Amino acid sequence: MKDSEEILAELERSKGKYRTIVQAGIAKWVKDFQDGKIKIATVDDLRKLVEIDLQILSQEYQMSKTIPPPRKK
């Protein structure tokens, strides 16, 4: 059975991977928008990506306030 430190470390790795994907999506959207491939009508896609990124950041912030730092071994 995994202890809470291992679970938290796995969660952090997963969130890092998700943020990388979201940030890549935002960068691609901006490039396509700048290249004229995406019109303002699809701004909802960018809004969703930004909301996801902000939710992840908010969760990280909330966790940092409620979870004590790991014990040093």
mmCIF file with all atom_site columns, N, CA and C in Angstrom:
data_model
loop_
_atom_site.group_PDB
_atom_site.id
_atom_site.type_symbol
_atom_site.label_atom_id
_atom_site.label_alt_id
_atom_site.label_comp_id
_atom_site.label_asym_id
_atom_site.label_entity_id
_atom_site.label_seq_id
_atom_site.pdbx_PDB_ins_code
_atom_site.Cartn_x
_atom_site.Cartn_y
_atom_site.Cartn_z
_atom_site.occupancy
_atom_site.B_iso_or_equiv
_atom_site.pdbx_formal_charge
_atom_site.auth_seq_id
_atom_site.auth_comp_id
_atom_site.auth_asym_id
_atom_site.auth_atom_id
_atom_site.pdbx_PDB_model_num
ATOM 1   N N  . MET A 1 1  ? 0.835   -1.181 0.000   1.00 0.00 ? 1  MET A N  1
ATOM 2   C CA . MET A 1 1  ? 0.000   0.000  0.000   1.00 0.00 ? 1  MET A CA 1
ATOM 3   C C  . MET A 1 1  ? 0.884   1.250  0.000   1.00 0.00 ? 1  MET A C  1
ATOM 4   N N  . LYS A 1 2  ? 0.523   2.219  -0.817  1.00 0.00 ? 2  LYS A N  1
ATOM 5   C CA . LYS A 1 2  ? 1.315   3.433  -0.927  1.00 0.00 ? 2  LYS A CA 1
ATOM 6   C C  . LYS A 1 2  ? 1.002   4.373  0.225   1.00 0.00 ? 2  LYS A C  1
ATOM 7   N N  . ASP A 1 3  ? 2.058   5.049  0.693   1.00 0.00 ? 3  ASP A N  1
ATOM 8   C CA . ASP A 1 3  ? 1.802   6.033  1.735   1.00 0.00 ? 3  ASP A CA 1
ATOM 9   C C  . ASP A 1 3  ? 1.408   7.361  1.097   1.00 0.00 ? 3  ASP A C  1
ATOM 10  N N  . SER A 1 4  ? 0.974   8.293  1.912   1.00 0.00 ? 4  SER A N  1
ATOM 11  C CA . SER A 1 4  ? 0.442   9.555  1.390   1.00 0.00 ? 4  SER A CA 1
ATOM 12  C C  . SER A 1 4  ? 1.490   10.351 0.614   1.00 0.00 ? 4  SER A C  1
ATOM 13  N N  . GLU A 1 5  ? 2.750   10.256 1.007   1.00 0.00 ? 5  GLU A N  1
ATOM 14  C CA . GLU A 1 5  ? 3.798   10.973 0.279   1.00 0.00 ? 5  GLU A CA 1
ATOM 15  C C  . GLU A 1 5  ? 3.950   10.436 -1.137  1.00 0.00 ? 5  GLU A C  1
ATOM 16  N N  . GLU A 1 6  ? 3.873   9.118  -1.297  1.00 0.00 ? 6  GLU A N  1
ATOM 17  C CA . GLU A 1 6  ? 3.969   8.531  -2.633  1.00 0.00 ? 6  GLU A CA 1
ATOM 18  C C  . GLU A 1 6  ? 2.776   8.930  -3.494  1.00 0.00 ? 6  GLU A C  1
ATOM 19  N N  . ILE A 1 7  ? 1.604   8.916  -2.907  1.00 0.00 ? 7  ILE A N  1
ATOM 20  C CA . ILE A 1 7  ? 0.383   9.296  -3.637  1.00 0.00 ? 7  ILE A CA 1
ATOM 21  C C  . ILE A 1 7  ? 0.473   10.756 -4.067  1.00 0.00 ? 7  ILE A C  1
ATOM 22  N N  . LEU A 1 8  ? 0.899   11.626 -3.150  1.00 0.00 ? 8  LEU A N  1
ATOM 23  C CA . LEU A 1 8  ? 1.033   13.047 -3.486  1.00 0.00 ? 8  LEU A CA 1
ATOM 24  C C  . LEU A 1 8  ? 2.062   13.259 -4.590  1.00 0.00 ? 8  LEU A C  1
ATOM 25  N N  . ALA A 1 9  ? 3.150   12.521 -4.538  1.00 0.00 ? 9  ALA A N  1
ATOM 26  C CA . ALA A 1 9  ? 4.174   12.645 -5.578  1.00 0.00 ? 9  ALA A CA 1
ATOM 27  C C  . ALA A 1 9  ? 3.617   12.209 -6.936  1.00 0.00 ? 9  ALA A C  1
ATOM 28  N N  . GLU A 1 10 ? 2.841   11.136 -6.959  1.00 0.00 ? 10 GLU A N  1
ATOM 29  C CA . GLU A 1 10 ? 2.216   10.687 -8.206  1.00 0.00 ? 10 GLU A CA 1
ATOM 30  C C  . GLU A 1 10 ? 1.237   11.723 -8.734  1.00 0.00 ? 10 GLU A C  1
ATOM 31  N N  . LEU A 1 11 ? 0.451   12.302 -7.835  1.00 0.00 ? 11 LEU A N  1
ATOM 32  C CA . LEU A 1 11 ? -0.496  13.345 -8.236  1.00 0.00 ? 11 LEU A CA 1
ATOM 33  C C  . LEU A 1 11 ? 0.233   14.540 -8.837  1.00 0.00 ? 11 LEU A C  1
ATOM 34  N N  . GLU A 1 12 ? 1.319   14.949 -8.218  1.00 0.00 ? 12 GLU A N  1
ATOM 35  C CA . GLU A 1 12 ? 2.090   16.077 -8.726  1.00 0.00 ? 12 GLU A CA 1
ATOM 36  C C  . GLU A 1 12 ? 2.660   15.778 -10.107 1.00 0.00 ? 12 GLU A C  1
ATOM 37  N N  . ARG A 1 13 ? 3.171   14.569 -10.310 1.00 0.00 ? 13 ARG A N  1
ATOM 38  C CA . ARG A 1 13 ? 3.700   14.193 -11.632 1.00 0.00 ? 13 ARG A CA 1
ATOM 39  C C  . ARG A 1 13 ? 2.592   14.232 -12.678 1.00 0.00 ? 13 ARG A C  1
ATOM 40  N N  . SER A 1 14 ? 1.432   13.683 -12.325 1.00 0.00 ? 14 SER A N  1
ATOM 41  C CA . SER A 1 14 ? 0.300   13.670 -13.258 1.00 0.00 ? 14 SER A CA 1
ATOM 42  C C  . SER A 1 14 ? -0.148  15.084 -13.593 1.00 0.00 ? 14 SER A C  1
ATOM 43  N N  . LYS A 1 15 ? -0.278  15.930 -12.584 1.00 0.00 ? 15 LYS A N  1
ATOM 44  C CA . LYS A 1 15 ? -0.694  17.310 -12.836 1.00 0.00 ? 15 LYS A CA 1
ATOM 45  C C  . LYS A 1 15 ? 0.323   18.027 -13.706 1.00 0.00 ? 15 LYS A C  1
ATOM 46  N N  . GLY A 1 16 ? 1.598   17.758 -13.478 1.00 0.00 ? 16 GLY A N  1
ATOM 47  C CA . GLY A 1 16 ? 2.638   18.367 -14.312 1.00 0.00 ? 16 GLY A CA 1
ATOM 48  C C  . GLY A 1 16 ? 2.487   17.961 -15.768 1.00 0.00 ? 16 GLY A C  1
ATOM 49  N N  . LYS A 1 17 ? 2.180   16.676 -15.991 1.00 0.00 ? 17 LYS A N  1
ATOM 50  C CA . LYS A 1 17 ? 1.974   16.192 -17.360 1.00 0.00 ? 17 LYS A CA 1
ATOM 51  C C  . LYS A 1 17 ? 0.746   16.846 -17.987 1.00 0.00 ? 17 LYS A C  1
ATOM 52  N N  . TYR A 1 18 ? -0.338  16.941 -17.220 1.00 0.00 ? 18 TYR A N  1
ATOM 53  C CA . TYR A 1 18 ? -1.556  17.569 -17.741 1.00 0.00 ? 18 TYR A CA 1
ATOM 54  C C  . TYR A 1 18 ? -1.317  19.038 -18.072 1.00 0.00 ? 18 TYR A C  1
ATOM 55  N N  . ARG A 1 19 ? -0.593  19.740 -17.216 1.00 0.00 ? 19 ARG A N  1
ATOM 56  C CA . ARG A 1 19 ? -0.306  21.154 -17.484 1.00 0.00 ? 19 ARG A CA 1
ATOM 57  C C  . ARG A 1 19 ? 0.536   21.303 -18.735 1.00 0.00 ? 19 ARG A C  1
ATOM 58  N N  . THR A 1 20 ? 1.466   20.381 -18.958 1.00 0.00 ? 20 THR A N  1
ATOM 59  C CA . THR A 1 20 ? 2.279   20.429 -20.170 1.00 0.00 ? 20 THR A CA 1
ATOM 60  C C  . THR A 1 20 ? 1.393   20.300 -21.406 1.00 0.00 ? 20 THR A C  1
ATOM 61  N N  . ILE A 1 21 ? 0.440   19.374 -21.351 1.00 0.00 ? 21 ILE A N  1
ATOM 62  C CA . ILE A 1 21 ? -0.485  19.175 -22.469 1.00 0.00 ? 21 ILE A CA 1
ATOM 63  C C  . ILE A 1 21 ? -1.352  20.415 -22.677 1.00 0.00 ? 21 ILE A C  1
ATOM 64  N N  . VAL A 1 22 ? -1.878  20.954 -21.599 1.00 0.00 ? 22 VAL A N  1
ATOM 65  C CA . VAL A 1 22 ? -2.735  22.147 -21.694 1.00 0.00 ? 22 VAL A CA 1
ATOM 66  C C  . VAL A 1 22 ? -1.934  23.328 -22.247 1.00 0.00 ? 22 VAL A C  1
ATOM 67  N N  . GLN A 1 23 ? -0.732  23.527 -21.738 1.00 0.00 ? 23 GLN A N  1
ATOM 68  C CA . GLN A 1 23 ? 0.087   24.636 -22.204 1.00 0.00 ? 23 GLN A CA 1
ATOM 69  C C  . GLN A 1 23 ? 0.462   24.477 -23.678 1.00 0.00 ? 23 GLN A C  1
ATOM 70  N N  . ALA A 1 24 ? 0.735   23.254 -24.101 1.00 0.00 ? 24 ALA A N  1
ATOM 71  C CA . ALA A 1 24 ? 1.018   23.008 -25.524 1.00 0.00 ? 24 ALA A CA 1
ATOM 72  C C  . ALA A 1 24 ? -0.215  23.315 -26.367 1.00 0.00 ? 24 ALA A C  1
ATOM 73  N N  . GLY A 1 25 ? -1.390  22.949 -25.855 1.00 0.00 ? 25 GLY A N  1
ATOM 74  C CA . GLY A 1 25 ? -2.632  23.251 -26.560 1.00 0.00 ? 25 GLY A CA 1
ATOM 75  C C  . GLY A 1 25 ? -2.856  24.748 -26.688 1.00 0.00 ? 25 GLY A C  1
ATOM 76  N N  . ILE A 1 26 ? -2.568  25.476 -25.631 1.00 0.00 ? 26 ILE A N  1
ATOM 77  C CA . ILE A 1 26 ? -2.709  26.931 -25.669 1.00 0.00 ? 26 ILE A CA 1
ATOM 78  C C  . ILE A 1 26 ? -1.730  27.523 -26.677 1.00 0.00 ? 26 ILE A C  1
ATOM 79  N N  . ALA A 1 27 ? -0.486  27.069 -26.641 1.00 0.00 ? 27 ALA A N  1
ATOM 80  C CA . ALA A 1 27 ? 0.519   27.580 -27.580 1.00 0.00 ? 27 ALA A CA 1
ATOM 81  C C  . ALA A 1 27 ? 0.115   27.299 -29.030 1.00 0.00 ? 27 ALA A C  1
ATOM 82  N N  . LYS A 1 28 ? -0.398  26.097 -29.282 1.00 0.00 ? 28 LYS A N  1
ATOM 83  C CA . LYS A 1 28 ? -0.851  25.731 -30.636 1.00 0.00 ? 28 LYS A CA 1
ATOM 84  C C  . LYS A 1 28 ? -2.026  26.605 -31.052 1.00 0.00 ? 28 LYS A C  1
ATOM 85  N N  . TRP A 1 29 ? -2.955  26.808 -30.140 1.00 0.00 ? 29 TRP A N  1
ATOM 86  C CA . TRP A 1 29 ? -4.113  27.648 -30.435 1.00 0.00 ? 29 TRP A CA 1
ATOM 87  C C  . TRP A 1 29 ? -3.662  29.062 -30.800 1.00 0.00 ? 29 TRP A C  1
ATOM 88  N N  . VAL A 1 30 ? -2.740  29.636 -30.007 1.00 0.00 ? 30 VAL A N  1
ATOM 89  C CA . VAL A 1 30 ? -2.249  30.989 -30.271 1.00 0.00 ? 30 VAL A CA 1
ATOM 90  C C  . VAL A 1 30 ? -1.562  31.059 -31.625 1.00 0.00 ? 30 VAL A C  1
ATOM 91  N N  . LYS A 1 31 ? -0.720  30.077 -31.927 1.00 0.00 ? 31 LYS A N  1
ATOM 92  C CA . LYS A 1 31 ? -0.030  30.059 -33.230 1.00 0.00 ? 31 LYS A CA 1
ATOM 93  C C  . LYS A 1 31 ? -1.039  29.963 -34.371 1.00 0.00 ? 31 LYS A C  1
ATOM 94  N N  . ASP A 1 32 ? -1.991  29.044 -34.253 1.00 0.00 ? 32 ASP A N  1
ATOM 95  C CA . ASP A 1 32 ? -3.005  28.903 -35.298 1.00 0.00 ? 32 ASP A CA 1
ATOM 96  C C  . ASP A 1 32 ? -3.842  30.179 -35.416 1.00 0.00 ? 32 ASP A C  1
ATOM 97  N N  . PHE A 1 33 ? -4.128  30.813 -34.295 1.00 0.00 ? 33 PHE A N  1
ATOM 98  C CA . PHE A 1 33 ? -4.882  32.063 -34.309 1.00 0.00 ? 33 PHE A CA 1
ATOM 99  C C  . PHE A 1 33 ? -4.078  33.147 -35.024 1.00 0.00 ? 33 PHE A C  1
ATOM 100 N N  . GLN A 1 34 ? -2.788  33.240 -34.688 1.00 0.00 ? 34 GLN A N  1
ATOM 101 C CA . GLN A 1 34 ? -1.933  34.251 -35.315 1.00 0.00 ? 34 GLN A CA 1
ATOM 102 C C  . GLN A 1 34 ? -1.762  33.986 -36.814 1.00 0.00 ? 34 GLN A C  1
ATOM 103 N N  . ASP A 1 35 ? -1.754  32.711 -37.193 1.00 0.00 ? 35 ASP A N  1
ATOM 104 C CA . ASP A 1 35 ? -1.612  32.351 -38.611 1.00 0.00 ? 35 ASP A CA 1
ATOM 105 C C  . ASP A 1 35 ? -2.926  32.462 -39.383 1.00 0.00 ? 35 ASP A C  1
ATOM 106 N N  . GLY A 1 36 ? -3.998  32.814 -38.695 1.00 0.00 ? 36 GLY A N  1
ATOM 107 C CA . GLY A 1 36 ? -5.288  32.977 -39.352 1.00 0.00 ? 36 GLY A CA 1
ATOM 108 C C  . GLY A 1 36 ? -6.046  31.673 -39.566 1.00 0.00 ? 36 GLY A C  1
ATOM 109 N N  . LYS A 1 37 ? -5.562  30.583 -38.975 1.00 0.00 ? 37 LYS A N  1
ATOM 110 C CA . LYS A 1 37 ? -6.232  29.284 -39.113 1.00 0.00 ? 37 LYS A CA 1
ATOM 111 C C  . LYS A 1 37 ? -7.448  29.181 -38.195 1.00 0.00 ? 37 LYS A C  1
ATOM 112 N N  . ILE A 1 38 ? -7.459  29.971 -37.138 1.00 0.00 ? 38 ILE A N  1
ATOM 113 C CA . ILE A 1 38 ? -8.563  29.962 -36.182 1.00 0.00 ? 38 ILE A CA 1
ATOM 114 C C  . ILE A 1 38 ? -9.122  31.379 -36.123 1.00 0.00 ? 38 ILE A C  1
ATOM 115 N N  . LYS A 1 39 ? -10.407 31.480 -36.187 1.00 0.00 ? 39 LYS A N  1
ATOM 116 C CA . LYS A 1 39 ? -11.074 32.773 -36.121 1.00 0.00 ? 39 LYS A CA 1
ATOM 117 C C  . LYS A 1 39 ? -11.610 33.001 -34.702 1.00 0.00 ? 39 LYS A C  1
ATOM 118 N N  . ILE A 1 40 ? -11.972 34.207 -34.409 1.00 0.00 ? 40 ILE A N  1
ATOM 119 C CA . ILE A 1 40 ? -12.482 34.579 -33.080 1.00 0.00 ? 40 ILE A CA 1
ATOM 120 C C  . ILE A 1 40 ? -13.657 33.701 -32.659 1.00 0.00 ? 40 ILE A C  1
ATOM 121 N N  . ALA A 1 41 ? -14.385 33.154 -33.578 1.00 0.00 ? 41 ALA A N  1
ATOM 122 C CA . ALA A 1 41 ? -15.558 32.334 -33.265 1.00 0.00 ? 41 ALA A CA 1
ATOM 123 C C  . ALA A 1 41 ? -15.203 31.117 -32.409 1.00 0.00 ? 41 ALA A C  1
ATOM 124 N N  . THR A 1 42 ? -13.956 30.700 -32.394 1.00 0.00 ? 42 THR A N  1
ATOM 125 C CA . THR A 1 42 ? -13.559 29.522 -31.618 1.00 0.00 ? 42 THR A CA 1
ATOM 126 C C  . THR A 1 42 ? -12.836 29.888 -30.314 1.00 0.00 ? 42 THR A C  1
ATOM 127 N N  . VAL A 1 43 ? -13.008 31.118 -29.878 1.00 0.00 ? 43 VAL A N  1
ATOM 128 C CA . VAL A 1 43 ? -12.347 31.542 -28.652 1.00 0.00 ? 43 VAL A CA 1
ATOM 129 C C  . VAL A 1 43 ? -12.776 30.690 -27.457 1.00 0.00 ? 43 VAL A C  1
ATOM 130 N N  . ASP A 1 44 ? -13.916 30.039 -27.549 1.00 0.00 ? 44 ASP A N  1
ATOM 131 C CA . ASP A 1 44 ? -14.381 29.165 -26.469 1.00 0.00 ? 44 ASP A CA 1
ATOM 132 C C  . ASP A 1 44 ? -13.386 28.028 -26.209 1.00 0.00 ? 44 ASP A C  1
ATOM 133 N N  . ASP A 1 45 ? -12.721 27.538 -27.252 1.00 0.00 ? 45 ASP A N  1
ATOM 134 C CA . ASP A 1 45 ? -11.706 26.500 -27.063 1.00 0.00 ? 45 ASP A CA 1
ATOM 135 C C  . ASP A 1 45 ? -10.566 27.015 -26.192 1.00 0.00 ? 45 ASP A C  1
ATOM 136 N N  . LEU A 1 46 ? -10.104 28.221 -26.462 1.00 0.00 ? 46 LEU A N  1
ATOM 137 C CA . LEU A 1 46 ? -9.040  28.806 -25.645 1.00 0.00 ? 46 LEU A CA 1
ATOM 138 C C  . LEU A 1 46 ? -9.525  29.029 -24.213 1.00 0.00 ? 46 LEU A C  1
ATOM 139 N N  . ARG A 1 47 ? -10.748 29.502 -24.054 1.00 0.00 ? 47 ARG A N  1
ATOM 140 C CA . ARG A 1 47 ? -11.304 29.734 -22.718 1.00 0.00 ? 47 ARG A CA 1
ATOM 141 C C  . ARG A 1 47 ? -11.290 28.441 -21.909 1.00 0.00 ? 47 ARG A C  1
ATOM 142 N N  . LYS A 1 48 ? -11.672 27.353 -22.551 1.00 0.00 ? 48 LYS A N  1
ATOM 143 C CA . LYS A 1 48 ? -11.690 26.063 -21.844 1.00 0.00 ? 48 LYS A CA 1
ATOM 144 C C  . LYS A 1 48 ? -10.288 25.650 -21.419 1.00 0.00 ? 48 LYS A C  1
ATOM 145 N N  . LEU A 1 49 ? -9.306  25.821 -22.303 1.00 0.00 ? 49 LEU A N  1
ATOM 146 C CA . LEU A 1 49 ? -7.929  25.459 -21.949 1.00 0.00 ? 49 LEU A CA 1
ATOM 147 C C  . LEU A 1 49 ? -7.418  26.320 -20.807 1.00 0.00 ? 49 LEU A C  1
ATOM 148 N N  . VAL A 1 50 ? -7.713  27.621 -20.853 1.00 0.00 ? 50 VAL A N  1
ATOM 149 C CA . VAL A 1 50 ? -7.268  28.514 -19.788 1.00 0.00 ? 50 VAL A CA 1
ATOM 150 C C  . VAL A 1 50 ? -7.947  28.135 -18.471 1.00 0.00 ? 50 VAL A C  1
ATOM 151 N N  . GLU A 1 51 ? -9.233  27.826 -18.517 1.00 0.00 ? 51 GLU A N  1
ATOM 152 C CA . GLU A 1 51 ? -9.943  27.425 -17.296 1.00 0.00 ? 51 GLU A CA 1
ATOM 153 C C  . GLU A 1 51 ? -9.346  26.155 -16.702 1.00 0.00 ? 51 GLU A C  1
ATOM 154 N N  . ILE A 1 52 ? -9.003  25.206 -17.546 1.00 0.00 ? 52 ILE A N  1
ATOM 155 C CA . ILE A 1 52 ? -8.382  23.975 -17.053 1.00 0.00 ? 52 ILE A CA 1
ATOM 156 C C  . ILE A 1 52 ? -7.053  24.296 -16.381 1.00 0.00 ? 52 ILE A C  1
ATOM 157 N N  . ASP A 1 53 ? -6.251  25.133 -17.019 1.00 0.00 ? 53 ASP A N  1
ATOM 158 C CA . ASP A 1 53 ? -4.958  25.500 -16.456 1.00 0.00 ? 53 ASP A CA 1
ATOM 159 C C  . ASP A 1 53 ? -5.139  26.200 -15.110 1.00 0.00 ? 53 ASP A C  1
ATOM 160 N N  . LEU A 1 54 ? -6.093  27.118 -15.042 1.00 0.00 ? 54 LEU A N  1
ATOM 161 C CA . LEU A 1 54 ? -6.342  27.825 -13.778 1.00 0.00 ? 54 LEU A CA 1
ATOM 162 C C  . LEU A 1 54 ? -6.864  26.885 -12.689 1.00 0.00 ? 54 LEU A C  1
ATOM 163 N N  . GLN A 1 55 ? -7.687  25.917 -13.062 1.00 0.00 ? 55 GLN A N  1
ATOM 164 C CA . GLN A 1 55 ? -8.170  24.944 -12.073 1.00 0.00 ? 55 GLN A CA 1
ATOM 165 C C  . GLN A 1 55 ? -7.014  24.137 -11.508 1.00 0.00 ? 55 GLN A C  1
ATOM 166 N N  . ILE A 1 56 ? -6.114  23.717 -12.375 1.00 0.00 ? 56 ILE A N  1
ATOM 167 C CA . ILE A 1 56 ? -4.958  22.943 -11.909 1.00 0.00 ? 56 ILE A CA 1
ATOM 168 C C  . ILE A 1 56 ? -4.099  23.801 -10.980 1.00 0.00 ? 56 ILE A C  1
ATOM 169 N N  . LEU A 1 57 ? -3.845  25.048 -11.373 1.00 0.00 ? 57 LEU A N  1
ATOM 170 C CA . LEU A 1 57 ? -3.054  25.938 -10.518 1.00 0.00 ? 57 LEU A CA 1
ATOM 171 C C  . LEU A 1 57 ? -3.742  26.181 -9.183  1.00 0.00 ? 57 LEU A C  1
ATOM 172 N N  . SER A 1 58 ? -5.049  26.365 -9.219  1.00 0.00 ? 58 SER A N  1
ATOM 173 C CA . SER A 1 58 ? -5.808  26.586 -7.990  1.00 0.00 ? 58 SER A CA 1
ATOM 174 C C  . SER A 1 58 ? -5.720  25.380 -7.067  1.00 0.00 ? 58 SER A C  1
ATOM 175 N N  . GLN A 1 59 ? -5.826  24.185 -7.643  1.00 0.00 ? 59 GLN A N  1
ATOM 176 C CA . GLN A 1 59 ? -5.720  22.973 -6.836  1.00 0.00 ? 59 GLN A CA 1
ATOM 177 C C  . GLN A 1 59 ? -4.337  22.864 -6.213  1.00 0.00 ? 59 GLN A C  1
ATOM 178 N N  . GLU A 1 60 ? -3.303  23.198 -6.990  1.00 0.00 ? 60 GLU A N  1
ATOM 179 C CA . GLU A 1 60 ? -1.948  23.147 -6.460  1.00 0.00 ? 60 GLU A CA 1
ATOM 180 C C  . GLU A 1 60 ? -1.793  24.122 -5.297  1.00 0.00 ? 60 GLU A C  1
ATOM 181 N N  . TYR A 1 61 ? -2.348  25.308 -5.466  1.00 0.00 ? 61 TYR A N  1
ATOM 182 C CA . TYR A 1 61 ? -2.272  26.319 -4.412  1.00 0.00 ? 61 TYR A CA 1
ATOM 183 C C  . TYR A 1 61 ? -3.004  25.847 -3.157  1.00 0.00 ? 61 TYR A C  1
ATOM 184 N N  . GLN A 1 62 ? -4.212  25.316 -3.328  1.00 0.00 ? 62 GLN A N  1
ATOM 185 C CA . GLN A 1 62 ? -4.987  24.827 -2.190  1.00 0.00 ? 62 GLN A CA 1
ATOM 186 C C  . GLN A 1 62 ? -4.259  23.690 -1.477  1.00 0.00 ? 62 GLN A C  1
ATOM 187 N N  . MET A 1 63 ? -3.680  22.781 -2.259  1.00 0.00 ? 63 MET A N  1
ATOM 188 C CA . MET A 1 63 ? -2.948  21.661 -1.654  1.00 0.00 ? 63 MET A CA 1
ATOM 189 C C  . MET A 1 63 ? -1.734  22.170 -0.886  1.00 0.00 ? 63 MET A C  1
ATOM 190 N N  . SER A 1 64 ? -1.055  23.161 -1.427  1.00 0.00 ? 64 SER A N  1
ATOM 191 C CA . SER A 1 64 ? 0.144   23.671 -0.760  1.00 0.00 ? 64 SER A CA 1
ATOM 192 C C  . SER A 1 64 ? -0.201  24.322 0.579   1.00 0.00 ? 64 SER A C  1
ATOM 193 N N  . LYS A 1 65 ? -1.425  24.824 0.713   1.00 0.00 ? 65 LYS A N  1
ATOM 194 C CA . LYS A 1 65 ? -1.843  25.449 1.966   1.00 0.00 ? 65 LYS A CA 1
ATOM 195 C C  . LYS A 1 65 ? -2.290  24.428 3.003   1.00 0.00 ? 65 LYS A C  1
ATOM 196 N N  . THR A 1 66 ? -2.758  23.259 2.562   1.00 0.00 ? 66 THR A N  1
ATOM 197 C CA . THR A 1 66 ? -3.346  22.307 3.505   1.00 0.00 ? 66 THR A CA 1
ATOM 198 C C  . THR A 1 66 ? -2.464  21.114 3.827   1.00 0.00 ? 66 THR A C  1
ATOM 199 N N  . ILE A 1 67 ? -1.475  20.845 2.999   1.00 0.00 ? 67 ILE A N  1
ATOM 200 C CA . ILE A 1 67 ? -0.647  19.651 3.204   1.00 0.00 ? 67 ILE A CA 1
ATOM 201 C C  . ILE A 1 67 ? 0.708   20.077 3.751   1.00 0.00 ? 67 ILE A C  1
ATOM 202 N N  . PRO A 1 68 ? 1.091   19.506 4.870   1.00 0.00 ? 68 PRO A N  1
ATOM 203 C CA . PRO A 1 68 ? 2.400   19.850 5.422   1.00 0.00 ? 68 PRO A CA 1
ATOM 204 C C  . PRO A 1 68 ? 3.521   19.373 4.493   1.00 0.00 ? 68 PRO A C  1
ATOM 205 N N  . PRO A 1 69 ? 4.667   20.046 4.541   1.00 0.00 ? 69 PRO A N  1
ATOM 206 C CA . PRO A 1 69 ? 5.775   19.618 3.694   1.00 0.00 ? 69 PRO A CA 1
ATOM 207 C C  . PRO A 1 69 ? 6.220   18.192 4.058   1.00 0.00 ? 69 PRO A C  1
ATOM 208 N N  . PRO A 1 70 ? 6.796   17.462 3.081   1.00 0.00 ? 70 PRO A N  1
ATOM 209 C CA . PRO A 1 70 ? 7.233   16.089 3.360   1.00 0.00 ? 70 PRO A CA 1
ATOM 210 C C  . PRO A 1 70 ? 8.309   16.074 4.441   1.00 0.00 ? 70 PRO A C  1
ATOM 211 N N  . ARG A 1 71 ? 8.305   14.985 5.183   1.00 0.00 ? 71 ARG A N  1
ATOM 212 C CA . ARG A 1 71 ? 9.331   14.806 6.220   1.00 0.00 ? 71 ARG A CA 1
ATOM 213 C C  . ARG A 1 71 ? 10.647  14.473 5.572   1.00 0.00 ? 71 ARG A C  1
ATOM 214 N N  . LYS A 1 72 ? 11.704  14.991 6.125   1.00 0.00 ? 72 LYS A N  1
ATOM 215 C CA . LYS A 1 72 ? 13.041  14.662 5.623   1.00 0.00 ? 72 LYS A CA 1
ATOM 216 C C  . LYS A 1 72 ? 13.462  13.345 6.247   1.00 0.00 ? 72 LYS A C  1
ATOM 217 N N  . LYS A 1 73 ? 14.051  12.503 5.424   1.00 0.00 ? 73 LYS A N  1
ATOM 218 C CA . LYS A 1 73 ? 14.458  11.174 5.913   1.00 0.00 ? 73 LYS A CA 1
ATOM 219 C C  . LYS A 1 73 ? 15.903  11.160 6.311   1.00 0.00 ? 73 LYS A C  1
#
